[in-house]
Short mmCIF file of C-alpha atoms in Angstrom, two decimals:
data_model
loop_
_atom_site.label_atom_id
_atom_site.label_comp_id
_atom_site.label_asym_id
_atom_site.label_seq_id
_atom_site.Cartn_x
_atom_site.Cartn_y
_atom_site.Cartn_z
CA MET A 18 0.00 0.00 0.00
CA PRO A 19 1.48 3.39 -0.98
CA LYS A 20 2.26 5.79 1.78
CA PHE A 21 1.92 9.53 1.58
CA GLY A 22 4.85 11.69 2.44
CA PRO A 23 4.89 15.12 4.06
CA SER A 24 2.22 16.28 1.60
CA GLN A 25 -0.39 13.92 3.11
CA PRO A 26 -2.05 16.55 5.40
CA LEU A 27 -2.36 18.93 2.45
CA LEU A 28 -3.93 16.24 0.30
CA GLN A 29 -6.38 15.38 3.05
CA LYS A 30 -7.39 19.04 3.35
CA ILE A 31 -7.94 19.29 -0.40
CA MET A 32 -10.08 16.15 -0.38
CA THR A 33 -12.10 17.45 2.57
CA VAL A 34 -12.74 20.81 0.89
CA ALA A 35 -13.71 19.11 -2.37
CA PHE A 36 -16.12 16.76 -0.60
CA THR A 37 -17.70 19.66 1.33
CA LEU A 38 -18.16 21.68 -1.87
CA LEU A 39 -19.78 18.68 -3.53
CA ILE A 40 -22.27 18.29 -0.65
CA LEU A 41 -23.09 22.00 -0.71
CA LEU A 42 -23.64 21.89 -4.47
CA ILE A 43 -26.04 18.96 -4.13
CA CYS A 44 -27.95 20.71 -1.32
CA PHE A 45 -28.13 23.90 -3.37
CA ARG A 46 -29.61 22.06 -6.35
CA VAL A 47 -32.18 20.33 -4.14
CA THR A 48 -33.26 23.52 -2.33
CA LEU A 49 -33.36 25.46 -5.61
CA SER A 50 -35.73 22.90 -7.10
CA ILE A 51 -37.97 23.08 -4.03
CA GLU A 52 -37.91 26.87 -4.03
CA ARG A 53 -38.94 27.03 -7.69
CA SER A 54 -41.84 24.63 -7.22
CA ALA A 55 -43.05 26.57 -4.18
CA TRP A 56 -42.88 29.90 -5.96
CA LYS A 57 -44.98 28.55 -8.83
CA VAL A 58 -47.76 28.23 -6.26
CA VAL A 59 -46.99 31.50 -4.51
CA LYS A 60 -47.09 33.56 -7.70
CA VAL A 61 -50.67 32.68 -8.58
CA GLY A 62 -52.02 36.24 -8.43
CA GLN A 63 -55.55 35.58 -7.14
CA VAL A 64 -57.02 36.26 -3.71
CA GLU A 65 -58.42 32.71 -3.71
CA ILE A 66 -54.91 31.33 -4.05
CA GLY A 67 -54.70 27.58 -3.55
CA LEU A 68 -52.90 27.40 -0.24
CA GLU A 69 -53.69 23.70 -0.02
CA LYS A 70 -51.31 23.12 -2.91
CA ILE A 71 -48.43 24.31 -0.79
CA GLU A 72 -49.26 21.94 2.03
CA THR A 73 -49.72 19.11 -0.47
CA SER A 74 -46.36 19.66 -2.13
CA LEU A 75 -44.53 20.77 1.03
CA GLY A 76 -46.25 18.95 3.84
CA GLN A 77 -44.73 18.81 7.30
CA GLY A 78 -43.71 15.18 6.94
CA PHE A 79 -42.01 15.85 3.62
CA ILE A 80 -40.13 18.84 5.02
CA ILE A 81 -38.86 17.05 8.12
CA GLY A 82 -37.90 13.94 6.20
CA THR A 83 -36.30 15.59 3.18
CA LEU A 84 -35.05 19.00 4.20
CA GLY A 85 -34.01 18.28 7.74
CA GLY A 86 -32.03 21.19 9.12
CA PHE A 87 -32.32 23.10 5.85
CA ARG A 88 -36.00 23.87 6.53
CA THR A 89 -34.89 26.55 9.01
CA ILE A 90 -32.84 28.27 6.31
CA LEU A 91 -35.66 28.01 3.78
CA ALA A 92 -38.18 29.32 6.31
CA ASP A 93 -35.97 32.33 7.02
CA PHE A 94 -35.60 32.97 3.31
CA ALA A 95 -39.38 32.69 2.81
CA TRP A 96 -39.94 35.10 5.71
CA LEU A 97 -37.74 37.69 4.00
CA GLN A 98 -39.84 37.26 0.87
CA LEU A 99 -42.96 37.58 2.99
CA TYR A 100 -41.69 40.85 4.43
CA ASN A 101 -41.15 42.24 0.93
CA VAL A 102 -44.67 41.20 -0.07
CA TRP A 103 -46.06 42.80 3.11
CA VAL A 104 -44.30 46.07 2.29
CA GLN A 105 -45.89 45.98 -1.17
CA LYS A 106 -49.31 45.13 0.34
CA LYS A 107 -49.86 42.09 -1.89
CA ARG A 108 -52.58 40.23 -0.06
CA ALA A 109 -52.67 37.00 -2.06
CA GLU A 110 -48.94 36.44 -1.96
CA LEU A 111 -48.89 37.36 1.73
CA SER A 112 -51.40 34.67 2.65
CA ALA A 113 -49.55 32.07 0.60
CA LEU A 114 -46.19 32.90 2.10
CA ILE A 115 -47.57 32.83 5.63
CA ARG A 116 -48.72 29.28 5.01
CA LEU A 117 -45.40 28.39 3.40
CA VAL A 118 -43.26 29.80 6.23
CA THR A 119 -45.24 28.17 9.02
CA THR A 120 -45.28 24.86 7.14
CA LEU A 121 -41.55 24.95 6.54
CA ASP A 122 -40.76 25.63 10.19
CA PRO A 123 -43.58 25.83 12.75
CA ARG A 124 -41.22 26.07 15.72
CA PRO A 125 -40.62 29.85 16.02
CA GLU A 126 -43.55 31.58 17.70
CA PHE A 127 -42.26 34.75 16.03
CA PHE A 128 -43.60 33.56 12.66
CA TRP A 129 -47.07 32.76 13.97
CA ILE A 130 -47.53 35.89 16.08
CA ASN A 131 -46.29 38.42 13.54
CA ALA A 132 -48.13 36.76 10.67
CA SER A 133 -51.37 36.82 12.64
CA ARG A 134 -50.89 40.54 13.29
CA MET A 135 -50.44 41.14 9.59
CA LEU A 136 -53.70 39.36 8.84
CA ALA A 137 -55.73 40.92 11.64
CA TYR A 138 -54.46 44.48 11.63
CA ASP A 139 -52.59 45.30 8.43
CA VAL A 140 -54.73 43.52 5.86
CA SER A 141 -57.87 44.95 7.50
CA ALA A 142 -56.45 48.46 7.12
CA TRP A 143 -55.48 47.81 3.48
CA ARG A 144 -58.94 46.55 2.60
CA ILE A 145 -60.70 49.42 4.33
CA LYS A 146 -58.48 51.93 2.55
CA ASP A 147 -59.10 50.24 -0.81
CA GLU A 148 -62.86 50.52 -0.27
CA GLY A 149 -62.85 54.22 0.60
CA GLY A 150 -61.09 54.66 3.91
CA TYR A 151 -62.16 54.94 7.54
CA PHE A 152 -64.07 58.20 7.06
CA LEU A 153 -66.12 57.15 4.02
CA LEU A 154 -66.62 53.40 4.40
CA PRO A 155 -69.71 52.57 6.52
CA LYS A 156 -68.96 51.25 10.01
CA ALA A 157 -70.85 48.05 9.30
CA ARG A 158 -68.58 47.29 6.36
CA GLN A 159 -65.47 48.09 8.40
CA GLU A 160 -66.64 45.73 11.12
CA ALA A 161 -67.28 43.01 8.55
CA ILE A 162 -63.74 43.36 7.18
CA ASN A 163 -62.28 43.31 10.69
CA SER A 164 -64.29 40.19 11.46
CA GLU A 165 -63.15 38.41 8.29
CA GLN A 166 -59.49 39.19 8.88
CA SER A 167 -59.72 38.31 12.56
CA GLU A 168 -61.09 34.89 11.65
CA GLN A 169 -58.11 34.32 9.37
CA ALA A 170 -55.76 35.31 12.19
CA PHE A 171 -57.61 33.06 14.64
CA ALA A 172 -57.31 30.10 12.26
CA LEU A 173 -53.57 30.70 12.02
CA LEU A 174 -53.12 31.02 15.78
CA HIS A 175 -55.15 27.89 16.48
CA ARG A 176 -52.81 26.05 14.11
CA ALA A 177 -49.93 27.51 16.08
CA LEU A 178 -51.41 26.17 19.33
CA GLU A 179 -51.20 22.66 17.90
CA PHE A 180 -47.42 23.06 17.98
CA HIS A 181 -47.21 25.30 21.07
CA PRO A 182 -50.17 24.42 23.33
CA ASP A 183 -48.58 25.92 26.45
CA SER A 184 -47.52 29.23 24.94
CA PRO A 185 -49.06 32.12 26.89
CA TYR A 186 -48.12 34.53 24.11
CA LEU A 187 -50.23 32.77 21.49
CA HIS A 188 -53.19 32.86 23.89
CA LEU A 189 -52.56 36.54 24.53
CA GLU A 190 -52.46 37.25 20.81
CA ILE A 191 -55.92 35.76 20.36
CA GLY A 192 -57.17 37.80 23.31
CA GLN A 193 -55.70 41.00 21.91
CA ILE A 194 -57.39 40.49 18.55
CA TYR A 195 -60.73 40.06 20.32
CA MET A 196 -60.02 43.18 22.35
CA ASN A 197 -58.53 45.47 19.69
CA CYS A 198 -60.15 44.37 16.43
CA LEU A 199 -63.51 42.99 17.47
CA LYS A 200 -64.08 45.04 20.65
CA ASP A 201 -65.26 41.88 22.37
CA ASP A 202 -64.10 42.24 25.97
CA GLY A 203 -65.87 39.06 27.04
CA ARG A 204 -64.05 36.75 24.66
CA ALA A 205 -60.81 38.68 25.17
CA ALA A 206 -61.07 38.13 28.94
CA GLU A 207 -61.38 34.37 28.43
CA TRP A 208 -58.10 34.23 26.53
CA PHE A 209 -56.25 36.55 28.90
CA LEU A 210 -57.33 34.34 31.79
CA LYS A 211 -56.12 31.21 29.97
CA ALA A 212 -52.80 32.90 29.27
CA SER A 213 -52.37 34.03 32.89
CA GLU A 214 -52.75 30.43 34.09
CA LEU A 215 -50.01 29.01 31.87
CA PRO A 216 -46.39 28.52 32.95
CA ASN A 217 -44.15 31.55 32.38
CA ALA A 218 -47.11 33.80 31.67
CA PRO A 219 -46.27 37.52 31.75
CA TYR A 220 -47.55 39.27 34.84
CA PHE A 221 -49.57 41.81 32.89
CA ALA A 222 -51.93 39.07 31.62
CA ALA A 223 -53.72 38.84 34.98
CA ARG A 224 -53.94 42.63 35.35
CA ILE A 225 -55.46 43.06 31.91
CA TYR A 226 -57.89 40.22 32.63
CA ALA A 227 -59.14 42.08 35.70
CA GLU A 228 -59.45 45.30 33.70
CA LEU A 229 -61.49 43.51 31.04
CA LEU A 230 -63.83 42.29 33.77
CA ARG A 231 -64.25 45.87 34.94
CA CYS A 232 -65.01 47.05 31.41
CA GLN A 233 -67.86 44.55 31.35
CA GLY A 234 -69.28 45.94 34.58
CA ARG A 235 -68.02 42.95 36.58
CA LEU A 236 -66.26 45.13 39.11
CA ARG A 237 -66.75 42.93 42.18
CA GLU A 238 -65.46 39.92 40.26
CA ALA A 239 -62.40 41.88 39.12
CA TYR A 240 -61.76 43.07 42.66
CA ASN A 241 -61.90 39.58 44.16
CA TYR A 242 -59.72 38.19 41.40
CA LEU A 243 -56.97 40.74 41.99
CA LYS A 244 -56.95 40.08 45.73
CA GLN A 245 -56.38 36.39 45.12
CA HIS A 246 -53.82 37.16 42.44
CA PHE A 247 -51.89 39.47 44.79
CA PHE A 248 -50.79 36.61 47.04
CA LYS A 249 -49.41 34.67 44.08
CA LEU A 250 -46.96 37.43 43.24
CA GLU A 251 -43.39 37.31 44.43
CA GLU A 252 -41.79 40.27 46.15
CA ALA A 253 -39.58 41.15 43.22
CA PRO A 254 -39.47 44.07 40.77
CA PHE A 255 -41.11 42.30 37.83
CA PRO A 256 -44.40 41.22 39.43
CA GLN A 257 -45.02 44.85 40.47
CA ARG A 258 -47.18 44.05 43.47
CA GLU A 259 -47.59 47.75 44.22
CA ILE A 260 -49.42 48.22 40.91
CA VAL A 261 -51.82 45.41 41.75
CA LEU A 262 -52.37 46.84 45.23
CA ASP A 263 -53.05 50.31 43.78
CA ARG A 264 -55.60 48.77 41.45
CA ILE A 265 -57.25 46.99 44.37
CA ARG A 266 -57.53 50.29 46.22
CA TYR A 267 -59.07 51.90 43.14
CA TYR A 268 -61.71 49.17 42.98
CA GLU A 269 -62.45 49.63 46.68
CA GLU A 270 -63.22 53.28 46.03
CA LEU A 271 -65.52 52.39 43.14
CA LEU A 272 -67.28 49.79 45.27
CA ASP A 273 -67.47 52.24 48.19
CA LEU A 274 -66.43 49.60 50.68
CA SER A 275 -66.47 50.29 54.41
CA PRO A 276 -63.06 50.41 56.19
CA SER A 277 -63.68 47.06 57.85
CA LEU A 278 -63.88 45.36 54.46
CA LEU A 279 -60.77 46.86 52.92
CA PHE A 280 -58.09 44.53 51.69
CA LEU A 281 -55.24 44.09 54.19
CA PRO A 282 -52.46 42.10 52.56
CA ASP A 283 -50.47 41.79 55.79
CA PHE A 284 -53.17 39.56 57.24
CA GLY A 285 -52.84 37.01 54.47
CA LYS A 286 -55.50 35.06 52.67
CA ALA A 287 -57.91 35.10 55.60
CA ASN A 288 -58.62 38.71 54.73
CA ILE A 289 -59.98 37.67 51.33
CA VAL A 290 -62.79 35.72 52.96
CA ASN A 291 -63.74 38.67 55.17
CA ALA A 292 -63.77 41.11 52.27
CA GLN A 293 -66.02 38.85 50.20
CA GLU A 294 -68.65 38.57 52.91
#
């Protein structure tokens, strides 16, 4: 068997580089073919674009099995294309690319949340402007557009929850759409409460839930909820217990409670029972 001399390490490096370039070239050809087939679907310029075609040709099982780690790169690339389409306000392409990005890589919550905001807020504004604007278009028509776009955003976020069932931020996003787009404080409160009960939920979820109860005229319920919530908060900067306590005091003024029924956090949970009587 021939033996290499001093040039052996150099030869090995050359062979390694050549092999790596070959692998990269193969991967490039594969991803280029996939990209072209996907864009044939994306570029159908109709509002009723066949999004199902994307899922058929690029289903989750196909992506995981064939693309492997490259799906993250392709998803990032598709998101950049989506951003360009969003800037140009191309509704059909936007919807198609949202489906493509979240099919390629459903793991980042960033994709789901920001795409749902585009559908619920931005596309609603585009459609209203196209039909005459906020000052000329009848309120009923504006509400219908908001409802249609909100339903699209809800469908997307419910798909997201299949991958991230314990994400408080996806729950909050649904609640915010109910609150901001549909002006439905009741349904918004339901989702803020769900979010507040999940692990790692942001502290503001519970405070907004109580405020939504107040907006519905459920002041006593909001007051009792905040008192119970107060004892779950740690004495640290982020929970901001003083804000919750200030809100409790505000509710006590609105309820015109007698001094004997005021909330006294130093006495612990026993005080909650007395204040509810």
